């Protein structure tokens, strides 16, 4: 049984990653189009191209980390080695250089590719650590829950403070405000990765008896892996489409002067609050994951959660922009986020089960390769979702011309506003429904995982 200290330390790792990832996913499209000065089409291509490269690089990092051997283990050393570059690249990503349009576009490509490559370099080994910290399937879910609880805690801090922080350090609509806000976040992320390194340990030693080529061959013939990566891609697409739309939705549909009253207290209803409340609600979902999944099983929980997401997402479309409607939006965000909070540790735990299945069936200790696929699914989902939001807004006439925006608030065409409403409702609902259809065929039930773990203990005992 692993210690509480290790679980907390493991949580610090994704707390750091998620603070960056949520800002990238939810605010970077808005930054590129409304602060940095790129067109929606160019920004969409940028997001798609860089994240596809990043997704392709994930298996490479998985293979490298699987074959790393140090006194600290296979995967844990990368937390120490890559952390400083992770923070530096994040700051560069939100830097707006004094260049012409072509120069700025090149800068955006270079810094985004660098950031995502470094993100891969630290996050793939970090994820793979779950496979070597314990051999107990239920404890993997506990580790995943700690991971996601801390992740959503970090996301809440970064999203809730992002707009106030940019305003404090130069202004929400100024490049300097975004640069200095990211510098503060980056420093905190560096500290948390170092704490993760210091507080964790790899307890299992996995040994592959096959070549790299056979690792890939085994992966491509691994049916549970294919099904899980499809379902995980849909899950990340769901989150990215909704999240990347929020900044636009609040600017152009909610507006800047909406307030909510709670027991006599008045507070501004802004994008950071909406997203921040979602992150806290995610934490409630994470805390609920272990008892729910233990009782219902991981596959059944996955299906029921996504079915509920379909219903709630469709209902969001019909909420009016009225004082009562704003409260309904917030309640809807809370419910949806609790459900996605249940999903997050569930997916990571299921990847650990797929890794055990692969080790038993194919005699390949490809934990890093398999967990890199989860990162790959996350990034493909983010790439497709982020690019789709930008391209759809462009196709429906959303205005981002810098000269027009410089003159003050812009009244967007009705077609663009309708597109924003669909991006918050029907589009994610369709994605969640597709996820249900995919995971329906996932074969690793609770009973099957128990059999696999029993056989693996015998195999690992012989290897040791």
XYZ file of C-alpha atoms in Angstrom:
464
model
C 0.000 0.000 0.000
C 1.483 3.328 -1.085
C 1.742 6.194 1.378
C -0.460 9.303 1.491
C 2.668 11.370 0.866
C 3.211 9.624 -2.479
C -0.399 10.124 -3.527
C -0.191 13.821 -2.717
C 3.164 14.090 -4.478
C 1.766 12.371 -7.548
C -1.114 14.833 -7.497
C 1.279 17.802 -7.611
C 2.507 16.648 -11.032
C -0.850 16.942 -12.758
C -1.683 20.059 -10.764
C 1.228 21.667 -12.578
C 0.370 20.239 -15.992
C -3.298 21.133 -15.727
C -2.655 24.761 -14.820
C -0.904 25.091 -18.188
C -3.178 22.767 -20.131
C -6.451 24.445 -19.173
C -5.118 27.897 -20.028
C -3.878 26.551 -23.384
C -7.169 24.825 -24.114
C -9.565 27.529 -22.922
C -7.737 30.829 -23.412
C -5.054 30.299 -26.075
C -7.494 30.405 -29.053
C -8.894 33.684 -27.685
C -5.345 34.969 -27.094
C -4.274 34.224 -30.665
C -7.351 35.786 -32.282
C -8.065 38.742 -29.971
C -4.731 39.625 -28.287
C -1.879 38.285 -30.437
C -3.594 39.318 -33.680
C -3.953 36.162 -35.805
C -6.951 35.509 -38.018
C -9.355 32.765 -36.910
C -8.388 30.590 -39.880
C -4.622 30.931 -39.275
C -5.087 30.352 -35.547
C -7.140 27.225 -36.266
C -4.482 25.800 -38.594
C -1.801 26.628 -36.018
C -3.629 24.798 -33.228
C -4.291 21.759 -35.422
C -0.815 21.418 -36.955
C 1.169 21.916 -33.757
C -0.946 19.564 -31.680
C -0.918 16.864 -34.349
C 2.891 17.008 -34.302
C 2.744 16.899 -30.545
C 0.448 13.886 -30.599
C 2.759 12.057 -33.004
C 5.721 12.738 -30.712
C 3.987 11.120 -27.738
C 4.705 7.482 -28.716
C 8.343 8.441 -29.316
C 8.576 9.756 -25.769
C 6.791 6.679 -24.493
C 9.383 4.406 -26.097
C 12.281 6.526 -24.805
C 10.978 6.540 -21.245
C 10.211 2.795 -21.335
C 13.896 2.214 -22.072
C 15.321 4.725 -19.587
C 17.085 3.249 -16.568
C 18.399 5.415 -13.727
C 18.711 5.184 -9.960
C 15.412 7.136 -9.797
C 13.580 4.742 -12.116
C 12.343 4.923 -15.703
C 9.835 7.750 -15.706
C 10.348 9.834 -12.566
C 13.684 11.456 -13.636
C 11.963 13.390 -16.426
C 10.057 15.414 -13.832
C 13.377 16.835 -12.667
C 15.059 17.135 -16.057
C 12.275 18.818 -18.039
C 10.562 21.049 -15.421
C 12.594 24.248 -16.071
C 12.092 24.043 -19.849
C 8.370 23.467 -19.279
C 8.037 26.785 -17.453
C 10.234 28.796 -19.829
C 8.368 27.607 -22.928
C 5.026 28.480 -21.335
C 6.166 32.079 -20.867
C 7.438 32.296 -24.469
C 4.100 30.980 -25.733
C 2.268 33.997 -24.279
C 4.858 36.510 -25.465
C 3.731 38.898 -28.232
C 6.809 40.077 -30.191
C 6.927 43.382 -32.071
C 6.909 41.812 -35.545
C 4.844 42.011 -38.706
C 2.017 39.520 -39.254
C 4.238 36.915 -40.947
C 6.875 37.176 -38.239
C 4.291 36.792 -35.506
C 2.815 33.742 -37.227
C 6.269 32.115 -37.359
C 6.843 33.004 -33.700
C 3.511 31.423 -32.783
C 4.366 28.175 -34.611
C 7.857 27.913 -33.096
C 6.814 28.654 -29.516
C 3.711 26.452 -29.658
C 5.653 23.499 -31.088
C 8.367 23.963 -28.453
C 5.800 24.141 -25.658
C 3.917 21.049 -26.762
C 7.151 19.081 -27.286
C 8.313 19.917 -23.767
C 4.824 19.129 -22.452
C 5.185 15.675 -24.013
C 8.660 15.283 -22.525
C 7.378 15.651 -18.981
C 3.756 14.532 -19.152
C 4.166 11.161 -20.891
C 6.644 9.853 -18.277
C 4.524 11.362 -15.519
C 1.436 9.517 -16.718
C 3.365 6.265 -17.149
C 4.481 6.410 -13.509
C 1.015 5.220 -12.505
C 1.788 1.828 -14.026
C 4.874 1.311 -11.825
C 3.773 2.842 -8.521
C 1.368 0.009 -7.640
C 0.130 -3.293 -9.097
C -3.317 -3.021 -7.488
C -6.103 -1.961 -9.889
C -8.193 -0.296 -7.180
C -5.195 1.611 -5.829
C -4.486 2.819 -9.360
C -7.937 4.371 -9.332
C -7.087 5.988 -5.979
C -3.837 7.391 -7.413
C -5.762 8.603 -10.461
C -8.290 10.271 -8.182
C -5.559 12.088 -6.260
C -4.018 13.066 -9.558
C -7.230 14.502 -10.972
C -8.297 16.108 -7.677
C -5.056 18.081 -7.621
C -5.290 18.695 -11.364
C -8.692 20.307 -11.064
C -7.536 22.231 -8.019
C -4.692 23.700 -10.057
C -7.020 24.380 -12.968
C -9.426 26.198 -10.661
C -6.638 28.422 -9.348
C -5.284 29.297 -12.795
C -8.669 29.822 -14.485
C -10.323 31.701 -11.622
C -7.327 34.025 -11.239
C -6.399 34.377 -14.907
C -8.495 37.422 -15.786
C -7.896 39.240 -12.453
C -4.181 38.432 -12.766
C -3.939 39.795 -16.319
C -5.811 42.933 -15.244
C -3.475 43.393 -12.275
C -0.314 42.921 -14.353
C -1.138 45.100 -17.349
C -4.688 44.496 -18.544
C -6.821 41.643 -19.892
C -6.788 43.136 -23.396
C -3.023 43.822 -23.462
C -0.143 41.489 -24.446
C 1.787 42.501 -21.321
C -0.986 41.383 -19.013
C -1.014 37.905 -20.542
C 2.793 37.624 -20.516
C 3.225 38.478 -16.822
C 0.255 36.392 -15.754
C 1.804 33.353 -17.439
C 5.171 34.108 -15.801
C 3.502 33.828 -12.374
C 1.746 30.573 -13.311
C 4.956 29.125 -14.802
C 6.942 29.706 -11.604
C 4.316 27.876 -9.545
C 4.275 24.969 -12.009
C 8.047 24.516 -11.768
C 7.868 24.196 -7.975
C 5.082 21.606 -8.149
C 6.924 19.351 -10.598
C 9.973 19.360 -8.319
C 7.746 18.439 -5.356
C 6.246 15.594 -7.409
C 9.747 14.261 -8.099
C 10.786 14.460 -4.451
C 7.646 12.887 -2.958
C 7.153 9.861 -5.256
C 8.902 6.583 -5.982
C 8.670 3.815 -8.583
C 7.911 0.559 -6.718
C 7.606 -1.855 -9.654
C 10.240 -2.778 -12.166
C 8.805 -3.779 -15.546
C 10.943 -5.547 -18.129
C 10.074 -5.848 -21.805
C 11.136 -9.033 -23.581
C 10.354 -7.764 -27.092
C 11.746 -5.152 -29.486
C 10.436 -1.665 -30.204
C 8.864 -2.957 -33.391
C 7.039 -5.664 -31.494
C 5.931 -3.094 -28.927
C 4.199 -1.193 -31.715
C 2.827 -4.383 -33.243
C 1.375 -5.419 -29.904
C -0.127 -1.958 -29.426
C -1.813 -1.980 -32.830
C -3.370 -5.396 -32.185
C -4.540 -4.427 -28.688
C -8.348 -4.157 -29.020
C -8.977 -2.599 -25.575
C -6.383 0.069 -26.377
C -8.098 1.006 -29.641
C -11.489 1.290 -27.994
C -10.205 3.246 -25.008
C -8.213 5.692 -27.110
C -11.313 6.353 -29.216
C -13.443 6.959 -26.133
C -10.739 9.130 -24.509
C -10.367 11.193 -27.676
C -14.107 11.896 -27.597
C -13.921 12.835 -23.913
C -11.118 15.328 -24.535
C -12.898 16.677 -27.601
C -15.997 17.252 -25.443
C -14.003 19.238 -22.873
C -12.030 21.252 -25.416
C -14.988 22.321 -27.546
C -16.901 23.600 -24.515
C -13.848 25.102 -22.838
C -12.458 26.886 -25.900
C -15.881 28.410 -26.567
C -16.401 29.878 -23.092
C -14.241 33.033 -23.512
C -16.074 33.909 -26.736
C -19.468 32.944 -25.269
C -19.070 35.275 -22.310
C -17.684 38.157 -24.325
C -20.369 38.121 -27.006
C -23.462 36.463 -25.505
C -23.265 37.022 -21.743
C -21.461 40.376 -21.920
C -19.072 42.088 -19.476
C -21.590 43.680 -17.100
C -23.615 40.711 -15.826
C -23.733 40.143 -12.072
C -25.231 37.434 -9.891
C -26.623 37.937 -6.408
C -26.044 35.243 -3.790
C -27.496 35.820 -0.295
C -27.194 39.566 -0.715
C -23.674 39.431 -2.179
C -23.198 40.603 -5.766
C -20.412 39.190 -7.941
C -19.499 39.459 -11.611
C -20.493 36.539 -13.842
C -17.397 36.161 -16.049
C -15.665 33.376 -17.970
C -13.060 32.701 -15.269
C -15.771 32.282 -12.641
C -17.755 29.916 -14.879
C -14.656 27.829 -15.632
C -13.363 28.029 -12.057
C -16.647 26.778 -10.604
C -16.395 23.958 -13.127
C -12.958 22.988 -11.829
C -14.180 22.867 -8.219
C -17.116 20.744 -9.366
C -14.639 18.496 -11.200
C -12.967 17.904 -7.844
C -16.286 16.740 -6.396
C -16.577 14.312 -9.314
C -13.042 13.039 -8.774
C -13.793 12.374 -5.104
C -16.890 10.415 -6.188
C -15.082 8.307 -8.779
C -13.632 5.578 -6.564
C -16.851 4.611 -4.707
C -18.969 4.812 -7.880
C -16.545 2.870 -10.083
C -15.957 0.292 -7.331
C -19.685 -0.356 -7.080
C -20.718 -0.174 -10.746
C -17.485 -1.091 -12.520
C -15.381 1.202 -14.695
C -17.101 0.439 -18.005
C -20.643 0.900 -16.675
C -19.649 4.140 -14.943
C -18.129 5.434 -18.180
C -21.331 4.749 -20.146
C -23.702 6.234 -17.562
C -21.629 9.395 -17.144
C -21.443 10.087 -20.881
C -25.147 9.396 -21.333
C -25.864 12.028 -18.685
C -23.510 14.473 -20.435
C -25.539 14.102 -23.627
C -28.762 15.124 -21.860
C -27.285 18.044 -19.902
C -25.464 19.435 -22.941
C -28.650 19.487 -25.025
C -30.565 21.229 -22.227
C -27.904 23.984 -22.084
C -29.014 25.253 -25.502
C -32.448 26.173 -24.198
C -31.287 28.248 -21.224
C -32.220 31.929 -21.761
C -29.941 34.909 -21.153
C -31.873 36.212 -18.159
C -30.962 36.582 -14.452
C -32.583 33.204 -13.771
C -30.990 31.765 -16.895
C -27.494 32.766 -15.754
C -28.015 30.780 -12.547
C -29.248 27.840 -14.627
C -26.078 28.065 -16.744
C -23.957 27.962 -13.611
C -25.899 24.986 -12.207
C -25.586 23.218 -15.570
C -21.827 23.851 -15.520
C -21.617 22.386 -12.011
C -23.483 19.205 -12.991
C -21.552 18.708 -16.233
C -18.241 19.291 -14.457
C -19.035 16.804 -11.688
C -19.612 14.200 -14.384
C -16.421 15.034 -16.286
C -14.618 14.935 -12.925
C -15.733 11.328 -12.495
C -14.485 10.563 -15.999
C -10.944 11.884 -15.674
C -9.436 9.462 -13.108
C -11.545 6.689 -14.615
C -9.853 7.050 -18.008
C -6.338 7.078 -16.528
C -7.117 4.043 -14.399
C -8.461 2.221 -17.459
C -5.213 2.953 -19.315
C -3.316 1.315 -16.452
C -5.567 -1.749 -16.867
C -4.852 -1.795 -20.601
C -1.127 -1.674 -19.783
C -1.491 -4.737 -17.525
C -3.476 -6.511 -20.244
C -0.697 -5.810 -22.755
C 2.042 -7.021 -20.392
C 0.236 -10.325 -19.843
C -0.924 -10.964 -23.406
C 2.081 -9.682 -25.385
C 4.931 -9.925 -22.802
C 5.684 -6.255 -23.409
C 6.330 -3.788 -20.601
C 5.222 -0.852 -22.742
C 3.685 1.241 -19.985
C 5.163 4.479 -21.336
C 4.022 3.720 -24.868
C 0.478 2.945 -23.752
C 0.219 5.981 -21.488
C 1.657 8.153 -24.246
C -1.371 7.144 -26.288
C -3.589 8.668 -23.618
C -1.655 11.902 -23.954
C -1.939 11.520 -27.722
C -5.727 11.178 -27.458
C -5.836 14.243 -25.222
C -3.883 16.277 -27.732
C -5.760 15.043 -30.795
C -8.980 15.900 -28.986
C -7.580 19.308 -28.113
C -6.286 19.877 -31.651
C -9.528 18.928 -33.365
C -11.678 20.710 -30.785
C -9.668 23.938 -30.713
C -9.354 24.144 -34.493
C -13.034 23.292 -35.001
C -14.143 26.114 -32.696
C -12.014 28.669 -34.541
C -12.957 27.483 -38.030
C -16.667 27.259 -37.242
C -16.658 30.779 -35.809
C -14.855 32.005 -38.914
C -17.334 30.205 -41.183
C -20.279 31.754 -39.346
C -18.878 35.284 -39.647
C -17.321 35.943 -36.229
C -15.434 39.275 -36.341
C -11.793 39.415 -35.142
C -10.396 42.236 -37.305
C -7.922 44.095 -35.000
C -8.912 47.495 -36.397
C -12.586 46.812 -35.702
C -11.921 45.422 -32.207
C -9.753 48.441 -31.365
C -12.786 50.710 -31.749
C -14.617 49.078 -28.822
C -17.201 46.313 -28.234
C -18.309 44.605 -31.455
C -21.821 43.375 -32.188
C -21.258 39.931 -33.673
C -23.643 38.688 -36.408
C -26.535 36.474 -35.313
C -25.059 33.528 -37.219
C -21.887 33.683 -35.089
C -23.911 33.908 -31.877
C -25.957 30.851 -32.881
C -22.719 29.005 -33.608
C -21.492 29.828 -30.088
C -24.683 28.409 -28.584
C -24.325 25.187 -30.593
C -20.680 24.857 -29.543
C -21.809 24.912 -25.912
C -24.602 22.376 -26.383
C -25.393 20.184 -29.391
C -21.822 19.727 -30.630
C -20.434 18.369 -27.303
C -23.628 16.300 -26.880
C -22.918 14.488 -30.153
C -19.325 13.836 -29.072
C -20.434 12.355 -25.725
C -22.924 10.093 -27.520
C -20.172 8.814 -29.807
C -18.037 8.052 -26.730
C -20.842 5.864 -25.321
C -21.037 3.922 -28.579
C -17.277 3.272 -28.603
C -16.818 2.151 -24.982
C -19.851 -0.172 -25.235
C -17.503 -2.733 -26.838
C -14.642 -2.324 -24.301
C -13.854 -5.868 -23.032
C -11.896 -5.266 -19.789
C -14.615 -5.775 -17.203
C -13.957 -5.841 -13.454
C -13.830 -9.658 -13.455
C -11.387 -9.758 -16.373
C -9.041 -7.251 -14.692
C -8.952 -9.361 -11.517
C -7.910 -12.380 -13.590
C -5.181 -10.381 -15.341
C -3.752 -9.037 -12.072
C -3.685 -12.544 -10.591
C -1.744 -13.914 -13.570
C 0.617 -10.936 -13.668
C 1.671 -11.439 -10.070
C 2.853 -14.916 -11.023
C 4.723 -13.651 -14.108
C 6.408 -10.772 -12.252
C 7.420 -13.105 -9.412
C 9.213 -15.347 -11.908
C 10.879 -12.333 -13.590
C 12.116 -10.971 -10.245
